[in-house]
Amino acid sequence: MAGTGKTEMAGGQMIPRHIAIIMDGNGRWAQKRGMPRTAGHGVGAENFRKIATYCKDLGMDYLTVYAFSTENWKRSRDEVGAIMGLLKKYLLESIEKMERDRIRLKIIGDTSVLDPELQALIQKTDAIAASLPGCFQANVCVNYGGRDEIARAAERFRLAHPGQPITQDGLNECMDMAGIPDPELIIRTGGEYRVSNFLLWEGAYSEFYFTDVLWPDFSEKEIDRAIESFRHRDRRFGGVKS
Ligand code: IPE
Ligand code: IPE
Ligand code: MG
């Protein structure tokens, strides 16, 4: 719910419960090396695994990453196909390893328009994730847009509560991210200073950390830097310092 700002002690240090990342810069990373943009997505996907494991080991509860936006369909068929191929590969691996790695995977966004094969894999991962309550959770946003999530939540609310007035709590329960605490910190890699339609509802009071580092180069040390910056933020949530 907007306004939640819990932090938790882990290893004696304040670690956000939930970090979200706009994983930007894969294409430029590849182009700088004379490689096709799709190669950057491959390295970026590997990096996601590494960073998710690190976040889990730090003691966080949730990591949410932006993998494919509702606007990313504008890209070439090749590029979209490569990203969907990587998602399929990741889902297949997760089905095998989720239990062992203790990382619950959740796909967030409008999955109804994805390839039926991908949708079937998502259902399988959901079933395995349901058997791992309490584990660190990685939310991967695919065909996700903040505006789309809010519009779909409003429609869900209307169908579930015909004739009832819409409230923030009511809408919150209908969001894709329902039940997950809002991210305390949103990181954007790749040097752009915008939200690009990410977590518009849940990020109402998130702290932002922007870095020029391109996603495939974003290391564990960069997570430490972002958390260190977060620790110095004065979160007032509209109030005043006492
Ligand atoms: C982010 O990297 C991944 C997706 C949007 C799918 P980009 O592909 O946007 O990389 P740049 O920003 O073009 O370098
Ligand atoms: C945001 O990056 C989406 C993802 C990281 C999945 P984009 O590269 O699509 O965003 P813009 O086009 O720079 O705003
Ligand atoms: Mg980009």
mmCIF file of C-alpha atoms and ligand atoms in Angstrom:
data_model
loop_
_atom_site.group_PDB
_atom_site.id
_atom_site.type_symbol
_atom_site.label_atom_id
_atom_site.label_comp_id
_atom_site.label_asym_id
_atom_site.label_seq_id
_atom_site.Cartn_x
_atom_site.Cartn_y
_atom_site.Cartn_z
ATOM 1 C CA MET A 1 0.000 0.000 0.000
ATOM 2 C CA ALA A 2 1.281 3.461 -0.816
ATOM 3 C CA GLY A 3 3.189 4.901 2.109
ATOM 4 C CA THR A 4 4.590 1.645 3.508
ATOM 5 C CA GLY A 5 8.231 2.145 4.419
ATOM 6 C CA LYS A 6 9.483 -0.714 6.500
ATOM 7 C CA THR A 7 13.106 -1.659 6.695
ATOM 8 C CA GLU A 8 14.456 -4.722 8.323
ATOM 9 C CA MET A 9 17.656 -5.514 10.154
ATOM 10 C CA ALA A 10 19.770 -8.019 8.260
ATOM 11 C CA GLY A 11 23.360 -8.764 9.201
ATOM 12 C CA GLY A 12 23.201 -5.852 11.620
ATOM 13 C CA GLN A 13 22.449 -3.364 8.837
ATOM 14 C CA MET A 14 19.328 -1.709 7.587
ATOM 15 C CA ILE A 15 18.343 -3.455 4.365
ATOM 16 C CA PRO A 16 15.205 -2.504 2.447
ATOM 17 C CA ARG A 17 12.622 -5.276 2.447
ATOM 18 C CA HIS A 18 11.854 -4.636 -1.184
ATOM 19 C CA ILE A 19 14.042 -3.165 -3.927
ATOM 20 C CA ALA A 20 12.815 -2.647 -7.491
ATOM 21 C CA ILE A 21 15.091 -2.210 -10.499
ATOM 22 C CA ILE A 22 14.569 -0.745 -13.972
ATOM 23 C CA MET A 23 17.187 -2.868 -15.721
ATOM 24 C CA ASP A 24 18.092 -0.451 -18.513
ATOM 25 C CA GLY A 25 21.062 -0.282 -20.856
ATOM 26 C CA ASN A 26 21.341 -3.789 -22.330
ATOM 27 C CA GLY A 27 21.168 -2.547 -25.930
ATOM 28 C CA ARG A 28 23.808 0.152 -25.499
ATOM 29 C CA TRP A 29 26.073 -2.268 -23.624
ATOM 30 C CA ALA A 30 26.039 -4.613 -26.639
ATOM 31 C CA GLN A 31 26.287 -1.882 -29.282
ATOM 32 C CA LYS A 32 29.357 -0.416 -27.563
ATOM 33 C CA ARG A 33 31.005 -3.791 -28.106
ATOM 34 C CA GLY A 34 29.920 -4.112 -31.738
ATOM 35 C CA MET A 35 27.432 -6.830 -30.801
ATOM 36 C CA PRO A 36 23.707 -7.039 -31.614
ATOM 37 C CA ARG A 37 21.345 -5.589 -28.999
ATOM 38 C CA THR A 38 20.032 -9.091 -28.322
ATOM 39 C CA ALA A 39 23.448 -10.114 -26.979
ATOM 40 C CA GLY A 40 23.037 -7.410 -24.328
ATOM 41 C CA HIS A 41 19.727 -8.913 -23.261
ATOM 42 C CA GLY A 42 21.412 -12.311 -22.829
ATOM 43 C CA VAL A 43 24.123 -10.877 -20.569
ATOM 44 C CA GLY A 44 21.487 -8.776 -18.774
ATOM 45 C CA ALA A 45 19.416 -11.881 -18.014
ATOM 46 C CA GLU A 46 22.490 -13.593 -16.515
ATOM 47 C CA ASN A 47 23.114 -10.514 -14.429
ATOM 48 C CA PHE A 48 19.568 -10.637 -13.080
ATOM 49 C CA ARG A 49 20.270 -14.116 -11.684
ATOM 50 C CA LYS A 50 23.406 -12.867 -9.951
ATOM 51 C CA ILE A 51 21.756 -9.780 -8.474
ATOM 52 C CA ALA A 52 18.653 -11.723 -7.334
ATOM 53 C CA THR A 53 20.869 -14.208 -5.477
ATOM 54 C CA TYR A 54 22.774 -11.346 -3.871
ATOM 55 C CA CYS A 55 19.557 -9.612 -2.736
ATOM 56 C CA LYS A 56 18.326 -12.880 -1.255
ATOM 57 C CA ASP A 57 21.627 -13.386 0.575
ATOM 58 C CA LEU A 58 21.461 -9.836 1.957
ATOM 59 C CA GLY A 59 18.171 -10.748 3.631
ATOM 60 C CA MET A 60 15.737 -8.834 1.481
ATOM 61 C CA ASP A 61 12.225 -10.250 1.075
ATOM 62 C CA TYR A 62 11.426 -9.029 -2.449
ATOM 63 C CA LEU A 63 13.229 -7.940 -5.603
ATOM 64 C CA THR A 64 11.096 -6.622 -8.465
ATOM 65 C CA VAL A 65 12.636 -6.101 -11.897
ATOM 66 C CA TYR A 66 11.343 -4.479 -15.050
ATOM 67 C CA ALA A 67 12.093 -6.910 -17.871
ATOM 68 C CA PHE A 68 9.651 -5.910 -20.642
ATOM 69 C CA SER A 69 7.262 -2.971 -20.691
ATOM 70 C CA THR A 70 3.877 -2.562 -22.376
ATOM 71 C CA GLU A 71 5.735 -0.132 -24.677
ATOM 72 C CA ASN A 72 8.587 -2.495 -25.565
ATOM 73 C CA TRP A 73 6.445 -4.216 -28.250
ATOM 74 C CA LYS A 74 7.472 -1.260 -30.455
ATOM 75 C CA ARG A 75 10.888 -2.884 -30.891
ATOM 76 C CA SER A 76 11.884 -5.122 -33.804
ATOM 77 C CA ARG A 77 10.447 -8.631 -34.073
ATOM 78 C CA ASP A 78 13.944 -10.014 -33.592
ATOM 79 C CA GLU A 79 14.542 -8.133 -30.377
ATOM 80 C CA VAL A 80 11.107 -8.933 -28.903
ATOM 81 C CA GLY A 81 11.561 -12.584 -29.914
ATOM 82 C CA ALA A 82 14.980 -12.730 -28.255
ATOM 83 C CA ILE A 83 13.639 -11.287 -24.992
ATOM 84 C CA MET A 84 10.687 -13.729 -24.978
ATOM 85 C CA GLY A 85 13.124 -16.574 -25.712
ATOM 86 C CA LEU A 86 15.216 -15.565 -22.690
ATOM 87 C CA LEU A 87 12.084 -15.468 -20.549
ATOM 88 C CA LYS A 88 11.192 -18.986 -21.659
ATOM 89 C CA LYS A 89 14.695 -20.213 -20.854
ATOM 90 C CA TYR A 90 14.552 -18.575 -17.442
ATOM 91 C CA LEU A 91 11.123 -20.041 -16.649
ATOM 92 C CA LEU A 92 12.265 -23.534 -17.637
ATOM 93 C CA GLU A 93 15.327 -23.230 -15.409
ATOM 94 C CA SER A 94 13.269 -21.847 -12.549
ATOM 95 C CA ILE A 95 10.818 -24.734 -12.738
ATOM 96 C CA GLU A 96 13.800 -27.010 -12.173
ATOM 97 C CA LYS A 97 15.682 -24.947 -9.606
ATOM 98 C CA MET A 98 13.194 -22.825 -7.676
ATOM 99 C CA GLU A 99 12.897 -25.260 -4.806
ATOM 100 C CA ARG A 100 16.655 -25.768 -4.514
ATOM 101 C CA ASP A 101 17.516 -22.046 -4.790
ATOM 102 C CA ARG A 102 14.672 -20.945 -2.467
ATOM 103 C CA ILE A 103 13.792 -18.092 -4.838
ATOM 104 C CA ARG A 104 10.054 -17.794 -5.533
ATOM 105 C CA LEU A 105 9.530 -16.450 -9.008
ATOM 106 C CA LYS A 106 6.466 -14.380 -9.838
ATOM 107 C CA ILE A 107 5.714 -12.917 -13.257
ATOM 108 C CA ILE A 108 3.927 -9.562 -12.952
ATOM 109 C CA GLY A 109 2.008 -7.839 -15.747
ATOM 110 C CA ASP A 110 -0.601 -8.673 -18.365
ATOM 111 C CA THR A 111 0.476 -12.178 -19.327
ATOM 112 C CA SER A 112 -2.787 -12.910 -21.187
ATOM 113 C CA VAL A 113 -1.305 -11.799 -24.523
ATOM 114 C CA LEU A 114 1.942 -13.771 -24.203
ATOM 115 C CA ASP A 115 2.655 -16.866 -26.257
ATOM 116 C CA PRO A 116 0.486 -19.780 -24.904
ATOM 117 C CA GLU A 117 3.625 -21.817 -24.260
ATOM 118 C CA LEU A 118 4.978 -19.037 -22.037
ATOM 119 C CA GLN A 119 1.635 -18.758 -20.259
ATOM 120 C CA ALA A 120 1.701 -22.491 -19.494
ATOM 121 C CA LEU A 121 5.227 -22.167 -18.069
ATOM 122 C CA ILE A 122 4.106 -19.212 -15.938
ATOM 123 C CA GLN A 123 1.282 -21.350 -14.527
ATOM 124 C CA LYS A 124 3.796 -24.062 -13.659
ATOM 125 C CA THR A 125 6.120 -21.615 -11.898
ATOM 126 C CA ASP A 126 3.138 -20.141 -10.005
ATOM 127 C CA ALA A 127 2.238 -23.620 -8.736
ATOM 128 C CA ILE A 128 5.786 -24.260 -7.507
ATOM 129 C CA ALA A 129 6.011 -20.772 -5.972
ATOM 130 C CA ALA A 130 2.783 -21.452 -4.054
ATOM 131 C CA SER A 131 4.536 -24.370 -2.356
ATOM 132 C CA LEU A 132 7.367 -22.136 -1.110
ATOM 133 C CA PRO A 133 5.716 -19.633 1.226
ATOM 134 C CA GLY A 134 8.043 -17.293 3.070
ATOM 135 C CA CYS A 135 10.922 -17.613 0.599
ATOM 136 C CA PHE A 136 12.634 -14.618 -0.977
ATOM 137 C CA GLN A 137 10.497 -13.555 -3.943
ATOM 138 C CA ALA A 138 11.702 -12.269 -7.322
ATOM 139 C CA ASN A 139 8.981 -10.444 -9.259
ATOM 140 C CA VAL A 140 9.731 -10.174 -12.968
ATOM 141 C CA CYS A 141 7.588 -7.580 -14.748
ATOM 142 C CA VAL A 142 6.719 -8.706 -18.273
ATOM 143 C CA ASN A 143 4.299 -6.844 -20.536
ATOM 144 C CA TYR A 144 4.019 -4.598 -17.530
ATOM 145 C CA GLY A 145 3.011 -0.937 -17.462
ATOM 146 C CA GLY A 146 2.039 1.011 -14.369
ATOM 147 C CA ARG A 147 -0.933 2.607 -16.110
ATOM 148 C CA ASP A 148 -2.050 -0.743 -17.482
ATOM 149 C CA GLU A 149 -1.802 -2.321 -14.020
ATOM 150 C CA ILE A 150 -3.982 0.438 -12.514
ATOM 151 C CA ALA A 151 -6.552 0.171 -15.338
ATOM 152 C CA ARG A 152 -6.738 -3.633 -15.009
ATOM 153 C CA ALA A 153 -7.055 -3.313 -11.215
ATOM 154 C CA ALA A 154 -9.987 -0.907 -11.640
ATOM 155 C CA GLU A 155 -11.685 -3.360 -13.990
ATOM 156 C CA ARG A 156 -11.103 -6.254 -11.554
ATOM 157 C CA PHE A 157 -12.565 -4.160 -8.755
ATOM 158 C CA ARG A 158 -15.639 -3.290 -10.834
ATOM 159 C CA LEU A 159 -16.284 -6.960 -11.613
ATOM 160 C CA ALA A 160 -15.712 -8.093 -8.013
ATOM 161 C CA HIS A 161 -17.697 -5.285 -6.341
ATOM 162 C CA PRO A 162 -20.369 -4.083 -8.761
ATOM 163 C CA GLY A 163 -21.775 -0.696 -7.843
ATOM 164 C CA GLN A 164 -19.281 -0.124 -4.974
ATOM 165 C CA PRO A 165 -17.247 3.082 -4.852
ATOM 166 C CA ILE A 166 -13.557 2.634 -5.656
ATOM 167 C CA THR A 167 -11.245 3.203 -2.689
ATOM 168 C CA GLN A 168 -7.457 3.133 -2.463
ATOM 169 C CA ASP A 169 -7.554 -0.004 -0.306
ATOM 170 C CA GLY A 170 -10.020 -1.675 -2.664
ATOM 171 C CA LEU A 171 -7.929 -0.887 -5.713
ATOM 172 C CA ASN A 172 -4.734 -1.897 -3.933
ATOM 173 C CA GLU A 173 -6.127 -5.387 -3.405
ATOM 174 C CA CYS A 174 -6.741 -5.703 -7.139
ATOM 175 C CA MET A 175 -3.250 -4.703 -8.289
ATOM 176 C CA ASP A 176 -0.814 -7.259 -9.728
ATOM 177 C CA MET A 177 1.437 -6.465 -6.754
ATOM 178 C CA ALA A 178 -1.316 -6.979 -4.151
ATOM 179 C CA GLY A 179 0.025 -8.348 -0.874
ATOM 180 C CA ILE A 180 3.603 -7.245 -1.579
ATOM 181 C CA PRO A 181 4.926 -4.289 0.433
ATOM 182 C CA ASP A 182 5.752 -1.232 -1.690
ATOM 183 C CA PRO A 183 9.402 -0.977 -2.743
ATOM 184 C CA GLU A 184 11.337 1.312 -0.435
ATOM 185 C CA LEU A 185 13.947 1.830 -3.143
ATOM 186 C CA ILE A 186 13.734 1.924 -6.952
ATOM 187 C CA ILE A 187 17.019 1.752 -8.858
ATOM 188 C CA ARG A 188 17.336 2.717 -12.524
ATOM 189 C CA THR A 189 20.490 1.745 -14.391
ATOM 190 C CA GLY A 190 21.516 3.055 -17.807
ATOM 191 C CA GLY A 191 21.658 6.790 -17.152
ATOM 192 C CA GLU A 192 18.069 7.858 -17.853
ATOM 193 C CA TYR A 193 16.166 9.846 -15.229
ATOM 194 C CA ARG A 194 12.598 8.677 -15.770
ATOM 195 C CA VAL A 195 10.201 5.983 -14.556
ATOM 196 C CA SER A 196 9.103 4.732 -18.004
ATOM 197 C CA ASN A 197 5.731 3.530 -16.650
ATOM 198 C CA PHE A 198 7.188 1.386 -13.829
ATOM 199 C CA LEU A 199 5.314 0.849 -10.510
ATOM 200 C CA LEU A 200 3.355 4.114 -10.747
ATOM 201 C CA TRP A 201 1.042 3.048 -7.912
ATOM 202 C CA GLU A 202 3.480 1.215 -5.653
ATOM 203 C CA GLY A 203 6.319 3.716 -6.113
ATOM 204 C CA ALA A 204 4.349 6.669 -4.740
ATOM 205 C CA TYR A 205 6.809 7.065 -1.854
ATOM 206 C CA SER A 206 9.779 5.023 -3.040
ATOM 207 C CA GLU A 207 13.254 6.497 -2.890
ATOM 208 C CA PHE A 208 14.985 6.636 -6.286
ATOM 209 C CA TYR A 209 18.591 5.810 -7.121
ATOM 210 C CA PHE A 210 19.852 6.514 -10.622
ATOM 211 C CA THR A 211 23.159 5.307 -11.998
ATOM 212 C CA ASP A 212 24.886 5.576 -15.380
ATOM 213 C CA VAL A 213 26.083 1.975 -15.073
ATOM 214 C CA LEU A 214 24.519 -0.128 -17.848
ATOM 215 C CA TRP A 215 22.531 -3.110 -16.563
ATOM 216 C CA PRO A 216 24.931 -5.878 -17.727
ATOM 217 C CA ASP A 217 27.723 -4.109 -15.764
ATOM 218 C CA PHE A 218 25.629 -3.581 -12.627
ATOM 219 C CA SER A 219 27.368 -5.557 -9.876
ATOM 220 C CA GLU A 220 26.729 -6.540 -6.277
ATOM 221 C CA LYS A 221 28.859 -3.555 -5.285
ATOM 222 C CA GLU A 222 26.387 -1.269 -7.073
ATOM 223 C CA ILE A 223 23.569 -2.716 -4.939
ATOM 224 C CA ASP A 224 25.655 -1.917 -1.849
ATOM 225 C CA ARG A 225 26.099 1.658 -3.122
ATOM 226 C CA ALA A 226 22.382 2.077 -3.743
ATOM 227 C CA ILE A 227 21.544 0.751 -0.262
ATOM 228 C CA GLU A 228 24.162 3.016 1.284
ATOM 229 C CA SER A 229 22.558 5.996 -0.463
ATOM 230 C CA PHE A 230 19.118 4.820 0.716
ATOM 231 C CA ARG A 231 20.328 4.734 4.322
ATOM 232 C CA HIS A 232 20.991 8.467 4.199
ATOM 233 C CA ARG A 233 17.568 9.405 2.865
ATOM 234 C CA ASP A 234 15.188 11.295 5.090
ATOM 235 C CA ARG A 235 11.814 9.698 4.397
ATOM 236 C CA ARG A 236 9.082 12.019 5.596
ATOM 237 C CA PHE A 237 5.994 10.683 3.766
ATOM 238 C CA GLY A 238 4.567 14.166 3.671
ATOM 239 C CA GLY A 239 5.128 14.877 7.347
ATOM 240 C CA VAL A 240 7.741 17.032 9.002
ATOM 241 C CA LYS A 241 10.834 16.025 10.910
ATOM 242 C CA SER A 242 10.160 15.773 14.633
HETATM 243 C C1 IPE B 1 16.569 -2.649 -21.035
HETATM 244 O O1 IPE B 1 17.601 -2.393 -21.901
HETATM 245 C C2 IPE B 1 15.846 -3.937 -21.349
HETATM 246 C C3 IPE B 1 14.551 -3.736 -22.012
HETATM 247 C C4 IPE B 1 13.940 -2.585 -22.152
HETATM 248 C C5 IPE B 1 13.900 -4.917 -22.547
HETATM 249 P P1 IPE B 1 17.372 -1.654 -23.271
HETATM 250 O O2 IPE B 1 17.137 -2.680 -24.323
HETATM 251 O O3 IPE B 1 16.337 -0.603 -23.170
HETATM 252 O O4 IPE B 1 18.799 -1.010 -23.497
HETATM 253 P P2 IPE B 1 19.113 0.444 -24.052
HETATM 254 O O5 IPE B 1 18.413 1.407 -23.147
HETATM 255 O O6 IPE B 1 18.584 0.493 -25.452
HETATM 256 O O7 IPE B 1 20.589 0.534 -23.981
HETATM 257 C C1 IPE B 2 12.327 0.647 -19.461
HETATM 258 O O1 IPE B 2 13.365 0.804 -20.350
HETATM 259 C C2 IPE B 2 11.742 -0.729 -19.601
HETATM 260 C C3 IPE B 2 12.586 -1.820 -19.124
HETATM 261 C C4 IPE B 2 13.743 -1.710 -18.547
HETATM 262 C C5 IPE B 2 12.011 -3.135 -19.294
HETATM 263 P P1 IPE B 2 13.131 1.413 -21.804
HETATM 264 O O2 IPE B 2 14.463 1.434 -22.453
HETATM 265 O O3 IPE B 2 12.045 0.714 -22.511
HETATM 266 O O4 IPE B 2 12.626 2.889 -21.464
HETATM 267 P P2 IPE B 2 12.733 4.235 -22.287
HETATM 268 O O5 IPE B 2 12.287 3.930 -23.694
HETATM 269 O O6 IPE B 2 14.163 4.653 -22.251
HETATM 270 O O7 IPE B 2 11.857 5.200 -21.564
HETATM 271 MG MG MG B 3 16.437 1.363 -22.627
#
